[in-house]
Amino acid sequence: MGKVKCSDLRTKKKEELTKQLEELKSELQGLRVAKVTGGAASKLSKIRVVRKAVARVYIVMHQKQKENLRKFYKNKKLKPLDLRPKKTRARRRALTKHETNLKTPKLLKKLRAFPQRVYAVKA
Amino acid sequence: MPSKKGGTKGKQPAPAPDAAATVAKKMDSEPVKKKTSKASPPLPKESVRAKRVKKVKSDLKPREIRKIVKEKARKLAISKALRTQKKVFTIGDSGRKRVRKIRTTVRFVRPRTLRPPRNPKFPRKAIPKRCRMDMYSIIQYPLATESAMKKIEDNNTLVFIVHTKANKYQIKAAIMNLYDVKVSKVNTLVRPDGKKKAYVVLKKDSDALDVANRIGII
């Protein structure tokens, strides 16, 4: 098998990815057996390659899944907690921008009546 | 046609006044109490009860008689309490008519409430954790030592190093899935170097030697 690349994996569908995963894992099993029974050096060095390939498949699968879920929850009111903006704990609990800019009617009247004046000095 | 109509019309109001009549009868039969007593007529029942008790007394044993008498006394007490309570409330509070529950024991027991099953509006985690114990991670590799070889030939068993957290059921299922064999039983032990060794005994119709050749450990 050629080199497993993430860019190629991302074009694949979920079933294909799962199938590839199975193949890679069984290949890995065979390589481990070869290790025990004294296999060729080429086989032994391949173990690392296959392990990383498995990892890549999982990464792509997970990324796809998350992306699809985000699409699914896009316009919903309640999202799972890991799909909400992370920010920091304090920032999440802070007042929203809208809430901070709210003004009382009394204050609004004052601002309207006495706005900040801007002057220019004639040269 | 007109006769039919008259007939049906006649029928409809007929049951209504009958019902009213029966209700009126009931109201009259109730003993006239001071204020509103909606409690069902206890007085007439008492007399009936007394008659009944007299009848039963002759038949039953004294213990059972006492039981019956107690029961009736208790019911009487409760109905009496209800009556007096209603009286008290309706005399005092003009508009409010809240009936307080009657407590029959001194202990307070937390009432049982409805506990519906969970029905979350959104899952807390978007993606549930994936299972790390799949068959490829349970069975790590087979052993090909001399003693393992002996086991294959003589006892129709295969020897594997398995995940330390795998149990015999998991190992059995994994082997059956991976190598298409029937497993009779699995014995496990933990080696001194911390790994788990599993002796997988195959059934008579599966040959360990064949499987070993297939895997590649011969």
Coordinates of C-alpha atoms in Angstrom, one line a residue, chain A residues 22-23 25-26 29 32-33 36-37 58 62 65-66 69 73 78-84, chain B residues 121-127 130 134-136 139-144 178-179 215-217:
Chain A
E22 CA -10.0 -2.6 9.5
E23 CA -7.5 -3.4 6.8
K25 CA -5.4 -3.0 11.8
S26 CA -5.3 -6.5 10.5
Q29 CA -1.7 -7.7 13.6
R32 CA 3.2 -8.0 15.2
V33 CA 3.1 -11.7 14.6
V36 CA 7.3 -12.5 17.5
T37 CA 8.4 -15.1 15.0
Y58 CA -9.0 8.0 13.1
H62 CA -13.3 12.2 14.0
Q65 CA -17.9 13.6 12.5
K66 CA -17.4 16.8 14.4
L69 CA -22.4 17.6 14.0
Y73 CA -26.5 21.8 15.4
L78 CA -29.1 24.1 22.6
K79 CA -25.8 22.6 21.5
P80 CA -23.6 20.1 23.1
L81 CA -21.1 21.7 25.4
D82 CA -18.1 20.9 23.2
L83 CA -19.7 22.6 20.2
R84 CA -20.2 25.8 22.1
Chain B
K121 CA -32.7 18.3 25.5
F122 CA -29.2 18.0 24.1
P123 CA -26.4 15.6 24.6
R124 CA -23.7 17.0 26.8
K125 CA -20.9 15.5 24.7
A126 CA -21.3 15.8 20.9
I127 CA -19.5 12.6 20.2
R130 CA -15.1 5.4 21.0
D134 CA -11.9 -3.6 19.8
M135 CA -10.8 -7.1 18.9
Y136 CA -7.5 -5.9 17.4
I139 CA -5.5 -9.7 21.0
Q140 CA -2.0 -8.3 20.8
Y141 CA 0.1 -11.1 19.4
P142 CA 0.4 -14.9 19.6
L143 CA 3.2 -16.7 21.5
A144 CA 5.5 -18.9 19.5
L178 CA -10.6 -12.7 14.1
Y179 CA -9.8 -16.2 13.1
I215 CA -1.7 -16.8 11.4
G216 CA 2.0 -17.5 10.7
I217 CA 3.4 -18.7 13.9

